[in-house]
Tab-separated table of C-alpha atoms in Angstrom:
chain	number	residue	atom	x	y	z
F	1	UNK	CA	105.585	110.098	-6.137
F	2	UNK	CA	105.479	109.243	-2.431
F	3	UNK	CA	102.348	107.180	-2.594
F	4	UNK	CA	100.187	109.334	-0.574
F	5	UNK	CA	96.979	110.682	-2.198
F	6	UNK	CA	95.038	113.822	-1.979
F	7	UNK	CA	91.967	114.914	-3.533
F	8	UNK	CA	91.061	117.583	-4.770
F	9	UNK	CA	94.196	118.872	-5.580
F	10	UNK	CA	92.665	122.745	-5.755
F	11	UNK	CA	89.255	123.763	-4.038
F	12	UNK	CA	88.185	127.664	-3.917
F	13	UNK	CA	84.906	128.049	-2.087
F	14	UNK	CA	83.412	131.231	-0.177
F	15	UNK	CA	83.552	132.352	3.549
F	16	UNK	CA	81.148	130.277	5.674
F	17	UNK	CA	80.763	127.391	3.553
F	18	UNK	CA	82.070	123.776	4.753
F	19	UNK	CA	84.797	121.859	2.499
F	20	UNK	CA	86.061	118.007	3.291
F	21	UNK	CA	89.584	117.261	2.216
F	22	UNK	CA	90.771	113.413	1.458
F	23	UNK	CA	94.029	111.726	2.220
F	24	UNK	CA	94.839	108.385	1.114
F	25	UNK	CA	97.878	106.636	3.039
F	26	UNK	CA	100.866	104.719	1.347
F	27	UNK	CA	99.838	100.884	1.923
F	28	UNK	CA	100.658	99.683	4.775
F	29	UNK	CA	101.077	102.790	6.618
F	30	UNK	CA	98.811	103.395	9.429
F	31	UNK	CA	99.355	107.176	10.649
F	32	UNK	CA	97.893	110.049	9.014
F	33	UNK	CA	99.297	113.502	9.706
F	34	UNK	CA	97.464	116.742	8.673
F	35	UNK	CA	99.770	119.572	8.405
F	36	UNK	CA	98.502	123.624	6.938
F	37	UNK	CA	101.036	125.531	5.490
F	38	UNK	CA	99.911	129.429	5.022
F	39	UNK	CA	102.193	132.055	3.999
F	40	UNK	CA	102.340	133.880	7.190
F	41	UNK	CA	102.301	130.906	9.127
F	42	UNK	CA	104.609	128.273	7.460
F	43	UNK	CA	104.150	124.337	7.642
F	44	UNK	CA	101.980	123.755	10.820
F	45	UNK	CA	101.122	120.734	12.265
F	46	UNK	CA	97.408	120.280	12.799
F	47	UNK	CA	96.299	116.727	13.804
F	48	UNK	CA	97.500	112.998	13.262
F	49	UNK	CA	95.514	109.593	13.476
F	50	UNK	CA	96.911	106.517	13.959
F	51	UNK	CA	94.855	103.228	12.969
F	52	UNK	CA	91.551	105.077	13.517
F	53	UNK	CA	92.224	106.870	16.388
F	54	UNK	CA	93.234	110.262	16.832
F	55	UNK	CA	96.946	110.496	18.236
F	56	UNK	CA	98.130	113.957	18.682
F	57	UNK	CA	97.102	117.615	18.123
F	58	UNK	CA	98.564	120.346	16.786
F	59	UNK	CA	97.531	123.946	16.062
F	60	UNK	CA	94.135	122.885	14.528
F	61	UNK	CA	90.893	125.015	15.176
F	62	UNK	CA	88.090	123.982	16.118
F	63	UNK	CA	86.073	124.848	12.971
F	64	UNK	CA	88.569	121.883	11.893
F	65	UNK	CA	87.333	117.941	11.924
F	66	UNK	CA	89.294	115.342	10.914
F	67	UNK	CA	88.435	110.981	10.901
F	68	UNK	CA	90.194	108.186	9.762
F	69	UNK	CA	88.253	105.622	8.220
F	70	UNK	CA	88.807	101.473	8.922
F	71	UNK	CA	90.551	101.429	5.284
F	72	UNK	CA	92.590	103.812	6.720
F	73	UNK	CA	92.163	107.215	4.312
F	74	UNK	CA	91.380	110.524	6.047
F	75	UNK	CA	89.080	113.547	5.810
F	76	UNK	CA	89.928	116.848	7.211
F	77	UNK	CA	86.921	118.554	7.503
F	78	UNK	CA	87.165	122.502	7.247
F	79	UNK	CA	83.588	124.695	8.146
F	80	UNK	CA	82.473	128.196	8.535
F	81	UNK	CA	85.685	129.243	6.443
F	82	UNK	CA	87.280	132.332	6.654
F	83	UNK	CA	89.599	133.818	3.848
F	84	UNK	CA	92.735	133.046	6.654
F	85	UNK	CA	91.704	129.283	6.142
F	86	UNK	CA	93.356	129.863	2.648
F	87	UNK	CA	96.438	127.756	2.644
F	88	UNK	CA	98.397	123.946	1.409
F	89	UNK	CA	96.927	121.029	3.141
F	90	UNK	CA	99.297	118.325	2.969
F	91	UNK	CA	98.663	114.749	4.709
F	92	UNK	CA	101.654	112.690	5.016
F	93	UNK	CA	101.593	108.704	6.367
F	94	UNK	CA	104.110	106.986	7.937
F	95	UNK	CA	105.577	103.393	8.421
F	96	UNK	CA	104.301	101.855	12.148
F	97	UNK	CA	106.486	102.510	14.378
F	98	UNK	CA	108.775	105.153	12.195
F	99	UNK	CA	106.739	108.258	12.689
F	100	UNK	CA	109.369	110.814	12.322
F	101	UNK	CA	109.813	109.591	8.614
F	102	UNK	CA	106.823	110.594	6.808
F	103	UNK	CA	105.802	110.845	2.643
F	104	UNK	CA	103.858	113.644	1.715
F	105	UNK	CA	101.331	113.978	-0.378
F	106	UNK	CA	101.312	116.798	-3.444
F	107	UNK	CA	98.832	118.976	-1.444
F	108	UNK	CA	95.351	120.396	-1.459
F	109	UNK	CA	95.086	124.382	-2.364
F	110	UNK	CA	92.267	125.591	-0.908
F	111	UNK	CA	91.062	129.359	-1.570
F	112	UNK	CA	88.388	131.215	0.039
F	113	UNK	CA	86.853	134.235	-1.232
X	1	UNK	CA	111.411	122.020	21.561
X	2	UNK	CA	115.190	122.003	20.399
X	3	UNK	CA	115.579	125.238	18.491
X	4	UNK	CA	117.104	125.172	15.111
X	5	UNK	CA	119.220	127.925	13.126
X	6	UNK	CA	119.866	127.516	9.358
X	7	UNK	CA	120.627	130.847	7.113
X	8	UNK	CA	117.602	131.742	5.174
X	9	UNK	CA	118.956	131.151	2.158
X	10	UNK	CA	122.209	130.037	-0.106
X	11	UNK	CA	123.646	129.279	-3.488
X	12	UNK	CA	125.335	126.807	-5.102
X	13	UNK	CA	126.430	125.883	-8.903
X	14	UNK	CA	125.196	123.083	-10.473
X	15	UNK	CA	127.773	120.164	-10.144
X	16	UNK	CA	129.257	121.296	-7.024
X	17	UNK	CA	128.497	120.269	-3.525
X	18	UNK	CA	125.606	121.973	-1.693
X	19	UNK	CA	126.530	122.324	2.369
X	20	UNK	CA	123.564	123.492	4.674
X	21	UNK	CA	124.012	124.074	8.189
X	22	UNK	CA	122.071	123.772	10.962
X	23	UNK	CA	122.657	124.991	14.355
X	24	UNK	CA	120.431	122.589	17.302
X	25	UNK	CA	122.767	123.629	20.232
X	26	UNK	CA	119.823	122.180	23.097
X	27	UNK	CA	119.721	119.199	21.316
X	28	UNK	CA	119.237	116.775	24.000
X	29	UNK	CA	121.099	113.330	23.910
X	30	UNK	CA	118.469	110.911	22.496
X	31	UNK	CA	116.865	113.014	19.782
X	32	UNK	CA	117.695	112.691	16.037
X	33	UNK	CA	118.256	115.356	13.393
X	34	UNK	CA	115.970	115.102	10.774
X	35	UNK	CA	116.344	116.760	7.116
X	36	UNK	CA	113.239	117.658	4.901
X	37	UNK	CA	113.252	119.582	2.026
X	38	UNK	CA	110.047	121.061	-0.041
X	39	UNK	CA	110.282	121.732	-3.786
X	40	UNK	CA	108.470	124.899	-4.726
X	41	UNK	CA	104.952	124.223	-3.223
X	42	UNK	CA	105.083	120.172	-3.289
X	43	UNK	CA	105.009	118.048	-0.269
X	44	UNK	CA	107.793	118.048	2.178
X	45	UNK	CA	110.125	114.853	1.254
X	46	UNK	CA	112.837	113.315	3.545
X	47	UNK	CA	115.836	113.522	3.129
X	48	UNK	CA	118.114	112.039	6.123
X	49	UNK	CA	118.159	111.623	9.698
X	50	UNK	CA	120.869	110.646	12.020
X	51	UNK	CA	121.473	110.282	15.819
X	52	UNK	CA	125.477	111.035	16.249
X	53	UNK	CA	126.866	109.049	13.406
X	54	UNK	CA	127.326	110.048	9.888
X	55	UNK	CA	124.809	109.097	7.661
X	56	UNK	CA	124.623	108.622	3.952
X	57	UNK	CA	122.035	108.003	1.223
X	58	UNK	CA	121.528	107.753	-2.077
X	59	UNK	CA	120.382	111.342	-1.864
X	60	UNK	CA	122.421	113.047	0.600
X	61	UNK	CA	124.763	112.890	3.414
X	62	UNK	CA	124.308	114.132	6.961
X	63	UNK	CA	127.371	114.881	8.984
X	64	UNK	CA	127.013	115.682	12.819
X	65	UNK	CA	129.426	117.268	15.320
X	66	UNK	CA	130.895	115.369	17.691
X	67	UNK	CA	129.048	117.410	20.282
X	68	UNK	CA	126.244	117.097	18.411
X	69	UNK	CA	125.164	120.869	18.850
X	70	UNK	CA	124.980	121.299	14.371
X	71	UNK	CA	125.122	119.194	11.740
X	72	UNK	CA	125.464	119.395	7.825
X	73	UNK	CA	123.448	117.888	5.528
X	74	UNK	CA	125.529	117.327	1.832
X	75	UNK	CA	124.391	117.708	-1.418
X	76	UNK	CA	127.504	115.538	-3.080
X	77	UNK	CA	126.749	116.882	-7.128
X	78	UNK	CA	123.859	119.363	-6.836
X	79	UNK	CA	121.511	119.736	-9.648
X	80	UNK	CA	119.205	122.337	-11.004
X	81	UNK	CA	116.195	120.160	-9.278
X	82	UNK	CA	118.089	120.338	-5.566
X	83	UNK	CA	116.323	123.910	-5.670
X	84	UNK	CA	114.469	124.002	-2.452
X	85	UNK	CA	113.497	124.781	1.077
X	86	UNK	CA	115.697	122.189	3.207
X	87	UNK	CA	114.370	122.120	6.504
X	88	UNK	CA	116.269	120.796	9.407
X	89	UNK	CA	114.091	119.488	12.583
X	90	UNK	CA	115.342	117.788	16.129
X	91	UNK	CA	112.409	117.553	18.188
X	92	UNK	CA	109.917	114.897	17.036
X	93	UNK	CA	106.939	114.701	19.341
X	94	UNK	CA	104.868	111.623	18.953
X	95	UNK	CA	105.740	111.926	14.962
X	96	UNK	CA	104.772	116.125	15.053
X	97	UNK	CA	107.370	117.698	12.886
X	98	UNK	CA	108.125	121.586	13.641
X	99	UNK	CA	109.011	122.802	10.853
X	100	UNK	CA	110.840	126.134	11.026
X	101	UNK	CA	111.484	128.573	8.006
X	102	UNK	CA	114.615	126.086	6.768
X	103	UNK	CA	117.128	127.215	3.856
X	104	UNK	CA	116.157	128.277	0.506
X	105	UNK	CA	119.240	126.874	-1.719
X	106	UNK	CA	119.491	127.940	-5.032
X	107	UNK	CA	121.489	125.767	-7.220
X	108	UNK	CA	122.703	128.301	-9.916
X	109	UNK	CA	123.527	126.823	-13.661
C-alpha cells in the first residue's frame, strides 16, 4: 500500500458524457502527478500539481481538467469522452523536494462504451 | 530525453538472481537512473535510483558502469511476486517520468 488513494477504482460510462477522477496524496506530500496508461500508448504522463498549483504538462488533452484542492487531493476531470479515453489513471505524490520518487496509487479503470 | 534500451522481456527461476539491463548511452553527467517496476495492472512502485555509485536496498540493487552508459538493477533471491514490468528511466523533467515499454521478467517456479 503506497498511501495514495484513488476513487473509484472502476468507472464505465458512455461517449460524450463527463467523469471526475479523485486522488488523495500520501500525508505530507505535496505533488500530484496524473499519468494514463492505454494499451497502445503505455504509461503517459499527463499533468502534475504541486501545492495547488499546476507544475508541468504532459500529453493531456484538452477535454482533460485537473485541480488540486487546499487539502491537497486532486480531480482529473475527463469530458466529452471518446471510447480512446478508455485506459488506467494512476496519480502518484511525491515527498517535497524528491519528485523523481513517486508512490502510486492502485489506479482508476475507466471504460467507455 | 536520454533514451533507454532494456530487452522486452526475460526469465528467471524462483530463488535465483534476476539481472535486467538497461542501456542509457546519452545519459548526461548529472542525471540519475531510476528503476520502476508495475505488477500486472497496479501502480508503478520504485524500486532504486542511483547517480554513479552502487546502490542497494532492501529490495534490490542497482549497479552502474563506470561510464555510466547502462546499468543493472539486481533481483538478489527472486520470487514468484518479482513478476513484472521493470522499467528503467534517466531523464526526470521537473518530476515527469517517461516511461518506456521496460522488461517483462518472468520469475519461473
Amino acid at each position: 500500500d503506497s498511501g495514495v488513494t484513488q476513487t473509484p477504482k472502476h468507472l464505465i460510462t458512455a461517449t460524450g458524457q463527463r467523469v471526475t477522477l479523485r486522488c488523495s496524496p500520501r500525508s505530507g506530500d505535496l505533488s500530484v502527478y496524473w499519468y494514463q496508461q492505454s494499451l497502445d500508448q503505455g504509461l503517459q504522463f499527463l499533468i502534475q500539481y504541486y501545492n495547488g498549483e499546476e507544475r508541468a504538462k504532459g500529453n493531456i488533452l484538452e477535454r482533460f481538467s485537473a485541480q488540486q484542492f487546499p487539502d491537497l487531493h486532486s480531480e482529473l476531470n475527463l469530458s466529452s469522452l471518446e471510447l480512446g479515453d478508455s485506459a488506467l489513471y494512476f496519480c502518484a505524490s511525491s515527498v517535497p523536494g524528491v519528485e523523481e520518487t513517486q508512490y502510486f496509487g492502485p489506479g482508476t479503470r475507466l471504460l467507455v462504451l | 530525453d536520454a533514451k533507454t534500451t532494456q530487452p522486452p522481456s526475460m526469465d528467471c527461476a524462483e530463488g535465483r538472481a534476476a539481472n535486467l539491463p538497461c542501456n542509457h548511452s546519452t545519459i548526461s553527467g548529472n542525471e540519475y537512473v531510476y528503476w520502476y517496476r508495475q505488477i500486472h495492472s497496479q501502480g508503478p512502485q520504485y524500486i532504486i535510483h542511483g547517480l554513479k555509485n552502487n546502490e542497494t536496498n532492501e529490495m534490490a540493487s542497482l549497479i552502474i558502469t563506470e561510464d555510466r552508459k547502462s546499468s543493472t538493477l539486481i533481483l538478489p533471491h527472486a520470487t514468484l511476486r518479482d513478476t513484472a514490468v521493470y522499467y528503467c528511466i534517466v531523464r526526470v523533467v521537473t518530476g515527469k517520468l517517461i516511461f518506456g515499454q521496460g522488461t517483462t521478467l518472468q520469475v519461473k517456479p
